[in-house]
Amino acid sequence: MQTRSLQSLLWLLRLFTSISGSTRILEGNELLQTVEKSSFSLTCEYIYSHTNERLIPIFRKNGQELVGFETNVTFNNASASSSTVKLNILKSSIDISDGGIYTCISNDSTSNVTIMVLADNSKFDQSYSFIEDKDLMLECPVPSFLQPTVTWYRDGVSLNDDRIVLSNTQGKRDGSLQISPVKTSDRGHYTCSASWSIGRKSFTTLVRVREKLAPLWPFIGIVLEVLVLVLIIMFCKDNKKKTERKSS
């Protein structure tokens, strides 16, 4: 009975010592930005009290298990009373789906870092065209996982008009802009400035507004050309008849 109690005590002691430590991501608890198709790595360092057990922290992304990453673990007995383990994850070619919140989890503590992947689709098109008196709609292309707050500008000036409606979309506060109806005076460079707890990024695009009859101008031009051609043909025929009459 005493032996069993002693074993239980030793087990509890090992458990206590194994969860006594600190975890940190060496790159810092901050926003990391990278571009699509490049590589990135994260290293998590866990310092824990001396124990016979080697504790290995784990990485998760948005709370889910990591897939497609290379991992490397190193141990270092820093002193007689503490040890250090480092977990490194690496991906040689990332895409937009790799953006998210990466969390290093140990037995007693966690540390996280946000990875923002700037891919080709994380931007506005170079320009957008709208028809006068129709609706203008733009959505800020900042990744939604950042939960940002968005501010809109036209030609560097904050938007202030009764026709403007800002809406929350996909976790982005004021991430959608609508102007109804749009006028030709609404032409300009539109910027959405997205800010979140540890970062900020802006996206700009050119908005063109065409007059309502603009799509008809090519058709009207063709019709006018045909009419002019018909008039020329009729004039030539009439002039030819007059010449024949005179000669007869």
Short mmCIF file of C-alpha atoms in Angstrom, two decimals:
data_model
loop_
_atom_site.label_atom_id
_atom_site.label_comp_id
_atom_site.label_asym_id
_atom_site.label_seq_id
_atom_site.Cartn_x
_atom_site.Cartn_y
_atom_site.Cartn_z
CA MET A 1 0.00 0.00 0.00
CA GLN A 2 2.83 2.38 0.90
CA THR A 3 4.60 1.47 -2.35
CA ARG A 4 1.50 2.32 -4.40
CA SER A 5 1.07 5.64 -2.58
CA LEU A 6 4.73 6.47 -3.19
CA GLN A 7 4.38 5.67 -6.91
CA SER A 8 1.32 7.89 -7.12
CA LEU A 9 3.20 10.71 -5.40
CA LEU A 10 6.13 10.36 -7.76
CA TRP A 11 3.78 10.38 -10.77
CA LEU A 12 2.12 13.58 -9.54
CA LEU A 13 5.56 15.11 -8.99
CA ARG A 14 6.64 14.26 -12.54
CA LEU A 15 3.39 15.73 -13.86
CA PHE A 16 3.90 18.93 -11.89
CA THR A 17 7.47 19.42 -13.02
CA SER A 18 6.56 18.66 -16.62
CA ILE A 19 3.96 21.43 -16.78
CA SER A 20 6.11 24.02 -15.08
CA GLY A 21 7.68 26.10 -17.82
CA SER A 22 7.22 28.82 -20.41
CA THR A 23 6.54 28.84 -24.13
CA ARG A 24 7.41 31.52 -26.65
CA ILE A 25 7.61 31.84 -30.42
CA LEU A 26 11.08 33.11 -31.18
CA GLU A 27 9.95 35.40 -34.02
CA GLY A 28 7.76 37.22 -31.49
CA ASN A 29 4.06 37.44 -30.89
CA GLU A 30 3.36 39.69 -33.85
CA LEU A 31 2.17 39.79 -37.41
CA LEU A 32 4.42 38.11 -39.95
CA GLN A 33 3.89 38.96 -43.62
CA THR A 34 5.03 36.80 -46.49
CA VAL A 35 4.20 36.43 -50.16
CA GLU A 36 2.64 33.49 -51.92
CA LYS A 37 5.01 30.77 -53.22
CA SER A 38 7.76 31.81 -50.81
CA SER A 39 8.81 29.81 -47.75
CA PHE A 40 8.49 30.56 -44.07
CA SER A 41 9.40 28.88 -40.81
CA LEU A 42 8.46 29.28 -37.16
CA THR A 43 10.43 28.16 -34.14
CA CYS A 44 8.82 27.58 -30.77
CA GLU A 45 11.01 27.43 -27.68
CA TYR A 46 9.82 25.72 -24.51
CA ILE A 47 11.82 26.02 -21.28
CA TYR A 48 10.72 23.63 -18.53
CA SER A 49 11.88 22.42 -15.16
CA HIS A 50 14.20 19.44 -15.10
CA THR A 51 12.39 16.16 -15.64
CA ASN A 52 13.15 12.78 -17.06
CA GLU A 53 10.46 13.31 -19.65
CA ARG A 54 11.23 15.22 -22.82
CA LEU A 55 8.25 17.47 -23.50
CA ILE A 56 7.61 18.51 -27.07
CA PRO A 57 5.31 21.48 -27.77
CA ILE A 58 3.01 21.36 -30.78
CA PHE A 59 1.96 23.87 -33.42
CA ARG A 60 -1.64 24.36 -34.55
CA LYS A 61 -3.13 26.67 -37.16
CA ASN A 62 -6.51 28.21 -36.37
CA GLY A 63 -6.88 25.46 -33.76
CA GLN A 64 -6.36 22.65 -36.28
CA GLU A 65 -3.51 20.20 -36.76
CA LEU A 66 -0.80 21.31 -39.20
CA VAL A 67 -0.59 19.52 -42.55
CA GLY A 68 2.23 19.66 -45.10
CA PHE A 69 4.94 21.13 -42.86
CA GLU A 70 8.43 19.85 -42.19
CA THR A 71 9.25 19.63 -38.47
CA ASN A 72 12.49 19.54 -36.53
CA VAL A 73 12.97 19.12 -32.78
CA THR A 74 16.14 19.89 -30.80
CA PHE A 75 16.83 19.48 -27.08
CA ASN A 76 19.27 21.33 -24.85
CA ASN A 77 19.90 20.74 -21.15
CA ALA A 78 20.49 24.34 -20.21
CA SER A 79 21.23 23.60 -16.56
CA ALA A 80 20.81 20.95 -13.92
CA SER A 81 17.35 22.31 -13.10
CA SER A 82 15.92 23.21 -16.51
CA SER A 83 15.87 22.04 -20.11
CA THR A 84 14.99 23.64 -23.43
CA VAL A 85 13.25 22.10 -26.42
CA LYS A 86 12.84 23.88 -29.74
CA LEU A 87 10.27 22.94 -32.34
CA ASN A 88 10.77 24.30 -35.85
CA ILE A 89 8.16 24.08 -38.61
CA LEU A 90 8.95 24.85 -42.23
CA LYS A 91 7.00 25.05 -45.47
CA SER A 92 8.97 25.68 -48.65
CA SER A 93 6.08 26.97 -50.78
CA ILE A 94 3.02 28.55 -49.23
CA ASP A 95 -0.29 29.74 -50.65
CA ILE A 96 -3.17 31.90 -49.48
CA SER A 97 -4.68 29.02 -47.49
CA ASP A 98 -1.62 29.02 -45.20
CA GLY A 99 -2.59 32.37 -43.72
CA GLY A 100 -3.94 32.20 -40.19
CA ILE A 101 -3.14 32.21 -36.49
CA TYR A 102 -0.36 29.77 -35.58
CA THR A 103 -0.30 28.72 -31.95
CA CYS A 104 2.51 26.95 -30.12
CA ILE A 105 1.01 24.84 -27.34
CA SER A 106 2.81 23.28 -24.41
CA ASN A 107 1.36 21.63 -21.32
CA ASP A 108 0.91 24.84 -19.40
CA SER A 109 1.11 27.79 -21.75
CA THR A 110 0.60 28.94 -25.31
CA SER A 111 2.02 31.59 -27.62
CA ASN A 112 0.69 32.57 -31.01
CA VAL A 113 1.67 34.50 -34.09
CA THR A 114 -0.43 35.66 -37.05
CA ILE A 115 0.81 34.83 -40.54
CA MET A 116 -0.54 37.09 -43.29
CA VAL A 117 -0.02 35.60 -46.73
CA LEU A 118 -0.11 38.26 -49.44
CA ALA A 119 -1.10 36.40 -52.55
CA ASP A 120 -2.03 37.68 -56.00
CA ASN A 121 -5.70 37.73 -55.04
CA SER A 122 -5.02 39.81 -51.92
CA LYS A 123 -5.44 43.03 -53.87
CA PHE A 124 -7.95 45.06 -55.82
CA ASP A 125 -8.13 44.82 -59.58
CA GLN A 126 -6.30 47.71 -61.24
CA SER A 127 -9.63 49.40 -62.01
CA TYR A 128 -13.38 48.87 -61.92
CA SER A 129 -16.06 50.32 -64.23
CA PHE A 130 -19.62 51.14 -63.26
CA ILE A 131 -22.63 52.63 -65.09
CA GLU A 132 -24.13 55.90 -63.92
CA ASP A 133 -27.24 55.51 -61.68
CA LYS A 134 -26.40 51.86 -60.99
CA ASP A 135 -24.86 50.52 -57.75
CA LEU A 136 -21.14 50.69 -56.98
CA MET A 137 -19.95 47.85 -54.76
CA LEU A 138 -16.40 47.19 -53.53
CA GLU A 139 -15.09 44.74 -50.94
CA CYS A 140 -11.77 45.31 -49.21
CA PRO A 141 -9.49 42.36 -50.14
CA VAL A 142 -7.78 42.13 -46.74
CA PRO A 143 -7.81 38.52 -45.40
CA SER A 144 -10.87 37.99 -43.20
CA PHE A 145 -9.06 35.90 -40.58
CA LEU A 146 -7.42 39.10 -39.28
CA GLN A 147 -10.86 40.40 -38.17
CA PRO A 148 -9.94 43.94 -39.31
CA THR A 149 -11.73 47.26 -39.14
CA VAL A 150 -11.83 49.00 -42.54
CA THR A 151 -11.86 52.72 -43.36
CA TRP A 152 -12.63 53.92 -46.90
CA TYR A 153 -11.20 56.92 -48.79
CA ARG A 154 -11.63 58.46 -52.24
CA ASP A 155 -8.60 60.34 -53.54
CA GLY A 156 -7.24 60.41 -49.99
CA VAL A 157 -10.38 61.92 -48.43
CA SER A 158 -12.74 60.08 -46.07
CA LEU A 159 -16.08 59.21 -47.64
CA ASN A 160 -19.09 61.15 -46.36
CA ASP A 161 -22.25 60.90 -48.44
CA ASP A 162 -25.85 59.85 -47.79
CA ARG A 163 -25.61 57.45 -50.74
CA ILE A 164 -22.80 55.47 -49.09
CA VAL A 165 -23.50 52.30 -47.11
CA LEU A 166 -20.75 50.41 -45.26
CA SER A 167 -21.41 46.80 -44.29
CA ASN A 168 -19.64 44.11 -42.28
CA THR A 169 -18.65 41.15 -44.42
CA GLN A 170 -16.82 37.90 -43.63
CA GLY A 171 -15.56 39.16 -40.29
CA LYS A 172 -14.38 42.48 -41.73
CA ARG A 173 -15.96 45.50 -40.04
CA ASP A 174 -17.09 47.99 -42.72
CA GLY A 175 -15.36 45.72 -45.22
CA SER A 176 -17.94 46.32 -47.97
CA LEU A 177 -18.63 49.68 -49.65
CA GLN A 178 -21.81 50.44 -51.61
CA ILE A 179 -22.76 53.71 -53.33
CA SER A 180 -26.32 53.83 -54.63
CA PRO A 181 -26.85 55.34 -57.11
CA VAL A 182 -23.38 56.03 -58.38
CA LYS A 183 -22.69 59.33 -60.18
CA THR A 184 -19.98 60.37 -62.60
CA SER A 185 -18.59 62.59 -59.82
CA ASP A 186 -17.79 59.39 -57.87
CA ARG A 187 -14.88 58.63 -60.19
CA GLY A 188 -11.51 58.42 -58.48
CA HIS A 189 -9.02 56.29 -56.62
CA TYR A 190 -10.65 54.33 -53.79
CA THR A 191 -8.58 53.10 -50.86
CA CYS A 192 -9.60 50.74 -48.09
CA SER A 193 -7.34 50.94 -45.04
CA ALA A 194 -7.62 47.81 -42.92
CA SER A 195 -6.34 47.82 -39.33
CA TRP A 196 -6.29 45.09 -36.72
CA SER A 197 -4.74 44.60 -33.29
CA ILE A 198 -1.14 44.37 -34.51
CA GLY A 199 -1.06 45.69 -38.06
CA ARG A 200 -2.44 47.80 -40.89
CA LYS A 201 -2.54 47.53 -44.69
CA SER A 202 -4.12 49.61 -47.46
CA PHE A 203 -5.43 48.65 -50.90
CA THR A 204 -6.17 51.12 -53.72
CA THR A 205 -8.03 50.86 -57.03
CA LEU A 206 -9.29 53.20 -59.74
CA VAL A 207 -13.07 53.50 -60.15
CA ARG A 208 -14.46 54.65 -63.49
CA VAL A 209 -18.11 55.71 -63.90
CA ARG A 210 -19.55 55.80 -67.42
CA GLU A 211 -22.60 57.79 -68.44
CA LYS A 212 -25.82 55.85 -68.96
CA LEU A 213 -25.71 56.29 -72.74
CA ALA A 214 -22.04 55.35 -72.94
CA PRO A 215 -22.74 51.73 -73.99
CA LEU A 216 -24.95 53.05 -76.83
CA TRP A 217 -22.37 55.36 -78.37
CA PRO A 218 -20.69 52.64 -80.48
CA PHE A 219 -24.08 51.57 -81.85
CA ILE A 220 -25.12 55.17 -82.51
CA GLY A 221 -21.81 55.76 -84.28
CA ILE A 222 -22.40 52.75 -86.58
CA VAL A 223 -25.92 53.95 -87.38
CA LEU A 224 -24.67 57.43 -88.24
CA GLU A 225 -21.96 55.99 -90.49
CA VAL A 226 -24.59 53.91 -92.34
CA LEU A 227 -26.86 56.95 -92.74
CA VAL A 228 -23.99 59.04 -94.11
CA LEU A 229 -23.09 56.24 -96.54
CA VAL A 230 -26.72 55.96 -97.71
CA LEU A 231 -26.94 59.71 -98.23
CA ILE A 232 -23.74 59.68 -100.27
CA ILE A 233 -25.03 56.83 -102.46
CA MET A 234 -28.36 58.62 -102.98
CA PHE A 235 -26.58 61.86 -103.82
CA CYS A 236 -24.35 60.10 -106.32
CA LYS A 237 -27.32 58.40 -108.00
CA ASP A 238 -29.29 61.64 -108.19
CA ASN A 239 -26.30 63.50 -109.59
CA LYS A 240 -25.82 60.76 -112.19
CA LYS A 241 -29.44 61.01 -113.33
CA LYS A 242 -29.18 64.78 -113.72
CA THR A 243 -26.05 64.37 -115.84
CA GLU A 244 -27.75 61.79 -118.10
CA ARG A 245 -30.74 64.10 -118.62
CA LYS A 246 -28.54 66.99 -119.63
CA SER A 247 -26.60 64.87 -122.13
CA SER A 248 -29.81 63.60 -123.72
#
